[in-house]
């Protein structure tokens, strides 16, 4: 093959999170972003998922780099997992590197990873790819779009962005550079769709300042602000308004403390001397002299805010007179947890301010008019909507078609695993590859295989049955009646006789086996399991996990 560019998303298309994309020309491949995803509730005990990087195995020798657009978990969280399989250099901004290093450190990978810090307008050459990093605005700081010059044309990957001319921290979006590429000619724009269903422009990060000033001027008691730990602009605003109204700031929650530390160390946050106080120091302050900046805006039960609302967090409890500000959007799937949290805060007698009541949150993603500005600046031959659920990708396409005059052939909807081939003339999905997800247990950073998740689900729905069979090793005779221990199984208790029937079936199964078969515990277990499974399914309809145990005496 040759003369064609392949774009293969491993995640992030048609779903929220897990953004990751392979870009390949001839025998060289680069990876754009390595994000984690957040599985639905039914994935029992699974905290996060990452793309199934086994897909990349056949390209092992071709992968030359991982390039990160920004530091959000859905773009960076899978970095340790991909690096464990493919140890290649990483390119990212200073702040993204700050977050990445802290993550790699937790995984003990810091010493083995080659990381390149890049600045806006830097150009990195990797084989056939010439990559320029372009400043964009987002809810996080130090975020990039990528302009990738390839032998078939230039590709622009927007990363996550909005058009913010007045960010709180750092430079505004660099539309001049986008326009420059537009003038030179852009083959394809891979463009953020997260907010493609939202009309109008996304407000600037600064838009929330007046509401915060109002809240601070009205509140007589303590103020608790819950925000995403990564919303660095927002954190700066809270610090500034606190300073303005003579309140000291106490940061609570592990991720919030970590991000404030990194952003402060790298010079992204401007923290006035003496503004920050420890939890202990707040005890000597009056209620109207303190603001708590906390984690838990999504109702996460282990986070600081939920604990303050339901019991206590390090001795701190929400009380009557407090004002709690939820300065974040609701991530789909968290509605019920947030609703419970709000109820708990009301029960405590505190006042709560949500996004719907005041402008205390703005999105970090491009709304339709932002998308228009970006697309008109770049004027690509093809638009490829990325980042978002299918509904958002589709609406992105409709918007571009109806408002920017693109026809169907020049807007390409792709899905995870699609191989999108571009040769400068056409953009066609030529193949669909199998790309899955890997579940991660965050407590030990372990991968959980699909079978374990399936088994957990089965236990949750139908329970577990343990069968204990005691056999004489010499004679093969059963030394005691079989024991049946059922947990969470309907029908095996009580007077319906199923318990006795099951015992009888086990005994018959063992007795019908030859001595040789009885001494083969693996074989005997499987036979008993199959018979009991059949019996339970027929009698009760239940499909519990069945675990036979053979005790040889
Ligand atoms: Zn983001």
XYZ file of C-alpha atoms and ligand atoms in Angstrom:
554
model
C 0.000 0.000 0.000
C 1.112 3.608 -0.082
C -0.105 7.087 -0.824
C -3.071 6.712 1.505
C -3.614 8.012 4.986
C -5.525 5.863 7.443
C -7.451 7.262 10.394
C -8.665 4.637 12.886
C -10.522 5.721 16.044
C -10.025 3.297 18.949
C -12.581 5.081 21.096
C -14.458 8.336 21.639
C -16.680 8.124 18.565
C -20.312 7.415 19.408
C -19.599 7.448 23.142
C -18.598 9.853 25.870
C -14.943 9.413 26.847
C -12.101 7.062 25.876
C -10.844 9.328 23.100
C -8.054 7.724 21.132
C -7.177 7.646 17.460
C -4.481 6.064 15.307
C -3.192 7.902 12.240
C -1.110 5.872 9.794
C 0.769 6.528 6.580
C 2.865 3.821 4.908
C 4.491 2.042 7.805
C 4.402 4.818 10.386
C 1.677 5.383 12.943
C 1.030 8.036 15.569
C -1.569 7.877 18.336
C -3.627 10.971 19.165
C -4.832 10.998 22.792
C -5.210 8.020 25.121
C -8.338 8.614 27.149
C -10.290 6.566 29.626
C -14.014 5.941 29.616
C -16.565 5.578 32.375
C -18.587 2.383 32.012
C -22.257 2.243 32.793
C -23.473 1.053 36.192
C -24.012 -2.499 35.038
C -20.274 -3.094 34.695
C -20.130 -4.244 38.318
C -17.208 -2.905 40.270
C -15.522 -1.505 37.204
C -14.379 2.062 37.703
C -13.046 2.916 34.303
C -12.344 1.467 30.898
C -9.579 2.055 28.394
C -9.387 1.204 24.686
C -8.342 -2.345 23.882
C -4.797 -1.626 22.790
C -4.249 -5.222 21.609
C -5.605 -3.952 18.332
C -2.345 -2.038 17.902
C -0.174 -5.140 18.349
C 0.217 -5.746 14.611
C 1.499 -2.178 14.213
C 3.964 -2.490 17.102
C 7.001 -1.578 15.001
C 5.212 1.321 13.334
C 4.068 3.372 16.334
C 6.369 6.344 16.784
C 4.609 8.598 19.309
C 1.595 9.393 21.426
C 0.401 12.987 21.147
C -1.943 14.428 23.768
C -4.237 17.346 22.979
C -4.959 18.121 26.657
C -5.059 16.752 30.164
C -8.665 15.688 30.744
C -9.069 12.066 31.859
C -11.033 11.191 28.727
C -7.950 12.152 26.685
C -5.095 11.240 29.023
C -6.382 8.626 31.500
C -5.364 5.582 29.454
C -1.789 6.802 28.989
C -0.254 4.433 31.587
C -2.073 1.458 30.043
C -0.943 2.151 26.485
C 2.610 2.920 27.619
C 2.795 -0.420 29.444
C 2.200 -2.083 26.064
C 3.968 0.356 23.741
C 6.720 2.401 25.272
C 6.938 5.296 22.809
C 7.652 9.016 23.317
C 4.832 11.282 24.450
C 4.284 14.868 23.217
C 2.113 17.260 25.223
C 1.854 20.777 26.655
C 3.520 21.733 29.952
C 0.326 21.482 31.976
C -0.762 18.230 30.310
C 2.678 16.819 31.088
C 2.223 17.924 34.714
C -0.960 15.848 34.987
C 0.530 12.975 32.977
C 3.614 12.796 35.184
C 1.546 12.524 38.320
C -0.423 9.679 36.727
C 2.671 7.877 35.432
C 4.231 8.204 38.846
C 1.296 6.323 40.412
C 1.946 3.528 37.915
C 5.699 3.585 38.469
C 6.300 4.458 34.808
C 7.815 7.885 35.173
C 11.430 6.789 34.859
C 10.783 4.734 31.717
C 8.839 7.278 29.688
C 10.280 9.810 27.286
C 8.166 12.956 27.470
C 8.511 16.001 25.221
C 7.009 19.283 26.399
C 5.757 21.397 23.523
C 4.662 25.012 23.189
C 1.951 26.491 20.976
C 3.243 26.882 17.369
C 5.930 24.235 17.912
C 6.300 21.892 14.965
C 7.356 18.292 15.467
C 8.381 16.058 12.588
C 7.675 12.358 12.935
C 8.392 10.451 9.712
C 5.778 11.496 7.150
C 3.922 13.633 9.714
C 4.661 17.259 10.452
C 2.622 18.299 13.465
C 1.944 21.842 14.619
C 0.428 22.456 18.040
C -2.245 25.182 17.952
C -3.557 26.935 21.079
C -7.271 26.404 21.738
C -9.516 27.404 24.622
C -11.283 24.818 26.774
C -12.303 24.413 30.425
C -8.756 23.247 31.131
C -5.581 25.230 30.460
C -2.797 24.629 27.936
C -4.922 22.750 25.372
C -4.054 22.100 21.742
C -5.538 21.391 18.387
C -3.187 19.515 16.073
C -2.447 20.415 12.469
C -0.877 17.341 10.867
C 0.726 17.761 7.488
C 0.858 14.447 5.631
C 1.864 13.528 2.078
C -1.832 13.447 1.065
C -2.807 16.724 2.711
C -3.230 18.479 6.035
C -5.461 17.057 8.742
C -6.635 19.220 11.636
C -7.714 17.473 14.841
C -9.426 20.045 17.066
C -9.072 18.182 20.360
C -11.674 19.600 22.759
C -12.199 23.304 22.212
C -14.446 26.311 22.315
C -13.894 29.750 20.824
C -13.067 31.815 23.915
C -11.535 35.232 23.234
C -11.267 36.076 26.947
C -10.094 33.038 28.894
C -9.194 33.582 32.549
C -5.757 32.033 32.177
C -3.480 32.069 29.150
C -3.890 33.009 25.521
C -7.184 32.959 23.601
C -7.771 30.481 20.802
C -5.312 31.042 17.933
C -7.768 31.540 15.077
C -5.075 33.179 12.920
C -3.166 29.933 12.662
C -6.333 28.014 11.816
C -7.034 30.569 9.067
C -3.487 30.251 7.772
C -4.010 26.507 7.344
C -7.381 27.237 5.754
C -5.661 29.394 3.155
C -3.008 26.745 2.482
C -5.704 24.069 2.122
C -6.932 21.489 4.634
C -7.944 18.001 3.581
C -9.944 17.063 6.672
C -11.112 18.638 9.914
C -11.679 16.162 12.743
C -13.901 18.242 14.959
C -15.253 18.106 18.535
C -18.987 17.306 18.587
C -19.680 17.287 22.346
C -21.834 20.433 22.172
C -22.941 20.185 18.542
C -26.583 20.023 19.653
C -26.330 23.400 21.442
C -27.259 26.529 19.444
C -25.351 29.807 19.721
C -21.886 30.489 21.101
C -20.402 28.912 24.219
C -19.857 31.688 26.779
C -16.327 32.649 27.801
C -14.896 31.191 31.007
C -15.198 34.726 32.404
C -18.992 34.679 32.061
C -19.446 33.085 35.489
C -17.664 35.860 37.426
C -20.767 38.080 38.049
C -22.779 35.183 39.500
C -19.928 34.262 41.817
C -19.613 37.880 42.940
C -23.333 37.956 43.716
C -23.185 34.726 45.672
C -20.178 35.909 47.676
C -21.781 39.248 48.451
C -25.077 37.663 49.561
C -23.738 34.802 51.664
C -23.409 35.368 55.389
C -22.245 31.849 56.213
C -19.630 29.499 54.861
C -19.424 28.934 51.107
C -18.658 25.542 49.592
C -17.845 25.475 45.863
C -17.798 22.088 44.126
C -16.190 22.023 40.695
C -14.227 19.656 38.477
C -10.676 19.548 39.741
C -9.538 20.087 36.154
C -11.503 23.305 35.583
C -8.483 25.493 36.217
C -10.077 28.713 34.931
C -12.961 28.167 37.363
C -10.619 27.561 40.279
C -8.810 30.836 39.524
C -12.139 32.670 39.501
C -13.063 31.257 42.910
C -9.643 32.274 44.270
C -10.002 35.805 42.854
C -13.536 36.347 44.137
C -12.588 34.950 47.543
C -9.712 37.433 47.732
C -12.033 40.256 46.664
C -14.568 39.424 49.420
C -12.045 38.772 52.168
C -12.491 35.031 52.381
C -9.690 32.488 52.727
C -9.708 29.332 50.611
C -9.451 25.764 51.851
C -9.024 23.081 49.163
C -10.453 19.637 49.971
C -10.402 16.347 48.066
C -7.421 14.489 46.677
C -7.796 15.355 42.981
C -8.560 19.015 43.742
C -5.480 19.335 45.968
C -3.334 17.583 43.365
C -4.485 19.770 40.469
C -4.150 22.997 42.455
C -0.634 21.952 43.427
C 0.363 21.151 39.819
C -1.260 24.290 38.374
C 0.384 26.445 41.045
C 3.809 24.840 40.626
C 3.710 25.296 36.836
C 2.533 28.873 37.146
C -0.976 28.521 35.753
C -2.758 29.578 38.938
C -2.146 32.947 40.505
C -2.597 32.442 44.237
C -2.282 35.560 46.417
C -0.036 35.158 49.481
C -1.890 34.010 52.569
C -5.073 33.162 50.706
C -4.887 29.411 51.192
C -5.612 27.874 54.575
C -5.570 24.333 55.894
C -8.676 22.654 57.270
C -7.329 23.147 60.794
C -6.815 26.861 60.263
C -10.430 27.286 59.116
C -11.556 26.446 62.663
C -10.231 29.817 63.812
C -12.076 31.724 61.083
C -15.618 33.079 61.175
C -18.162 31.533 58.816
C -18.053 34.512 56.453
C -14.259 34.363 56.237
C -13.910 31.024 54.480
C -14.706 29.227 51.226
C -14.156 25.520 50.699
C -13.191 24.418 47.201
C -14.117 20.755 46.978
C -14.469 17.672 44.777
C -17.709 15.761 44.325
C -19.831 17.849 41.954
C -21.095 14.622 40.357
C -22.436 13.197 43.615
C -19.588 10.675 43.888
C -20.144 9.008 47.247
C -16.461 8.906 48.201
C -15.757 12.544 47.319
C -15.491 15.390 49.825
C -18.869 17.045 49.153
C -20.990 13.893 49.512
C -19.229 13.012 52.726
C -19.721 16.527 54.118
C -23.413 16.290 53.225
C -24.132 12.793 54.512
C -21.816 12.336 57.479
C -18.606 14.279 57.756
C -15.407 14.818 55.844
C -12.405 15.043 58.180
C -14.695 16.426 60.866
C -16.359 18.901 58.523
C -20.142 18.811 58.011
C -22.518 20.924 55.931
C -24.622 23.028 58.303
C -27.528 25.426 58.321
C -26.457 28.773 56.884
C -23.912 27.281 54.474
C -24.169 28.017 50.761
C -23.180 25.181 48.428
C -22.399 26.051 44.801
C -22.418 23.219 42.248
C -20.235 24.779 39.574
C -20.202 21.948 37.051
C -22.373 20.322 34.460
C -24.072 16.999 35.077
C -22.209 14.268 33.259
C -24.832 11.949 31.693
C -25.440 9.001 34.011
C -24.834 10.976 37.211
C -28.297 12.558 37.463
C -29.550 10.354 40.278
C -26.411 10.607 42.381
C -26.483 14.405 42.063
C -30.174 14.533 42.904
C -29.513 12.475 46.066
C -26.633 14.787 46.967
C -28.779 17.899 46.584
C -31.445 16.300 48.789
C -28.873 15.543 51.470
C -27.610 19.147 51.401
C -31.166 20.522 51.757
C -31.748 18.187 54.709
C -28.792 19.813 56.425
C -30.523 23.166 56.085
C -27.995 24.618 53.671
C -28.691 26.712 50.600
C -27.731 25.188 47.272
C -27.021 26.915 43.975
C -27.091 24.862 40.802
C -26.322 25.600 37.208
C -29.988 26.053 36.317
C -30.478 28.878 38.826
C -27.463 31.090 38.128
C -24.708 31.275 35.524
C -22.111 29.480 37.616
C -20.946 27.078 34.941
C -20.071 27.368 31.276
C -19.186 24.529 28.967
C -15.677 23.976 27.625
C -16.940 22.699 24.291
C -17.822 24.382 21.021
C -21.511 25.128 20.462
C -22.896 25.414 16.944
C -21.679 28.970 16.308
C -18.199 28.050 17.605
C -18.214 25.080 15.222
C -19.117 27.476 12.447
C -16.206 29.799 13.290
C -13.767 26.876 13.346
C -15.039 25.285 10.138
C -15.039 28.608 8.270
C -11.493 29.354 9.454
C -10.162 25.971 8.333
C -12.391 25.484 5.259
C -11.607 21.766 5.011
C -12.471 19.559 2.080
C -13.915 16.983 4.500
C -15.429 17.344 7.959
C -15.218 14.327 10.258
C -17.220 14.802 13.492
C -15.438 13.229 16.483
C -15.807 13.226 20.320
C -19.364 12.473 21.354
C -22.337 10.169 21.249
C -23.755 9.296 17.841
C -26.617 11.764 18.351
C -24.070 14.598 18.674
C -22.011 13.454 15.674
C -25.188 13.314 13.605
C -26.343 16.781 14.673
C -22.848 18.105 13.932
C -23.214 16.745 10.412
C -26.717 18.234 10.019
C -25.506 21.637 11.199
C -22.563 21.696 8.795
C -24.827 20.592 5.955
C -27.588 23.114 6.634
C -25.541 26.129 7.654
C -22.171 25.826 5.942
C -23.165 24.438 2.575
C -21.323 21.137 2.779
C -22.863 18.213 0.924
C -23.269 14.663 2.263
C -20.158 13.350 0.509
C -17.918 15.816 2.312
C -19.082 15.096 5.856
C -17.925 11.672 6.975
C -19.547 9.981 9.965
C -17.272 7.293 11.333
C -17.450 4.840 14.234
C -14.881 3.261 16.498
C -12.822 0.745 14.542
C -13.593 2.221 11.127
C -10.571 2.580 8.890
C -11.045 5.915 7.154
C -8.823 6.128 4.115
C -7.854 9.448 2.563
C -5.792 9.797 -0.601
C -6.288 13.501 -1.184
C -9.248 12.929 -3.475
C -11.562 10.642 -1.540
C -12.401 9.935 2.087
C -13.837 6.440 2.405
C -14.311 3.934 5.204
C -12.642 0.898 3.669
C -12.751 -1.529 6.560
C -14.191 -2.069 10.024
C -11.780 -3.387 12.653
C -12.655 -5.029 15.940
C -11.816 -2.534 18.701
C -13.097 -3.230 22.182
C -12.608 -1.851 25.636
C -10.644 -3.103 28.596
C -12.111 -2.709 32.083
C -9.857 -1.387 34.831
C -10.114 -1.831 38.585
C -8.689 1.487 39.734
C -7.818 0.320 43.226
C -4.929 -1.756 41.907
C -4.769 -0.449 38.313
C -5.521 -4.027 37.239
C -7.195 -5.041 34.013
C -10.395 -6.990 34.622
C -11.180 -9.497 31.907
C -14.558 -9.613 30.235
C -15.352 -13.025 31.812
C -15.004 -11.613 35.349
C -17.364 -8.750 34.594
C -19.829 -11.201 33.063
C -19.602 -13.457 36.135
C -20.155 -10.527 38.529
C -23.260 -9.584 36.620
C -24.519 -13.174 36.793
C -23.925 -13.294 40.555
C -25.744 -9.987 40.995
C -28.773 -11.170 39.032
C -29.007 -14.852 40.002
C -26.722 -15.455 42.979
C -24.156 -18.159 43.586
C -24.419 -21.821 44.595
C -21.535 -23.710 46.164
C -21.660 -27.528 46.110
C -19.377 -29.375 48.541
C -18.831 -33.038 47.702
C -16.694 -35.200 49.997
C -15.133 -38.227 48.293
C -12.867 -40.992 49.544
C -9.754 -40.762 47.414
C -9.150 -44.537 47.464
C -12.615 -45.974 46.969
C -14.359 -43.061 45.256
C -17.278 -43.376 47.676
C -19.125 -40.298 48.960
C -18.220 -39.911 52.609
C -21.048 -37.483 53.462
C -24.235 -36.159 51.856
C -23.450 -33.310 49.443
C -23.693 -29.831 50.943
C -25.416 -27.044 49.044
C -24.815 -23.450 50.066
C -26.850 -20.905 48.152
C -26.421 -17.118 48.318
C -28.918 -14.836 46.639
C -30.630 -17.755 44.879
C -34.393 -18.006 44.835
C -36.025 -21.431 45.228
C -33.344 -23.467 46.959
C -34.584 -22.765 50.459
C -37.936 -23.760 51.980
C -40.223 -26.714 51.630
C -40.474 -27.134 47.865
C -38.096 -30.087 47.989
C -35.638 -28.596 45.470
C -32.834 -28.726 47.999
C -33.260 -32.498 48.478
C -33.704 -32.985 44.733
C -30.433 -31.184 44.085
C -28.633 -33.346 46.651
C -30.042 -36.467 45.008
C -28.894 -35.302 41.556
C -25.368 -34.714 42.836
C -25.273 -38.154 44.474
C -26.557 -39.858 41.331
C -24.065 -38.008 39.151
C -21.158 -39.066 41.336
C -22.368 -42.656 41.621
C -22.843 -43.047 37.892
C -19.195 -42.132 37.323
C -16.416 -44.753 37.127
C -13.750 -44.815 39.849
C -11.255 -43.265 37.414
C -13.669 -40.443 36.633
C -14.332 -39.834 40.318
C -10.622 -39.381 40.917
C -10.468 -36.725 38.187
C -11.799 -33.795 40.204
C -11.865 -31.414 37.236
C -14.059 -33.756 35.229
C -16.343 -34.572 38.158
C -16.837 -30.891 39.034
C -17.850 -30.042 35.491
C -20.350 -32.931 35.349
C -21.984 -31.953 38.627
C -22.066 -28.306 37.595
C -23.805 -29.062 34.307
C -26.424 -31.305 35.982
C -27.266 -28.782 38.710
C -27.335 -25.946 36.221
C -29.849 -27.865 34.112
C -31.956 -28.735 37.179
C -32.081 -25.177 38.573
C -32.846 -23.633 35.242
C -35.709 -26.072 34.669
C -37.208 -25.804 38.161
C -36.622 -22.145 39.045
C -35.483 -20.394 35.885
C -32.427 -19.128 37.766
C -28.931 -19.195 36.260
C -26.690 -18.723 39.279
C -22.922 -19.107 39.218
C -22.334 -22.711 40.350
C -19.091 -23.590 42.089
C -18.530 -27.262 42.897
C -15.839 -28.064 45.480
C -14.529 -31.633 45.749
C -13.019 -32.522 49.119
C -10.872 -35.659 48.930
C -10.459 -37.554 52.181
Zn -11.591 18.084 27.506
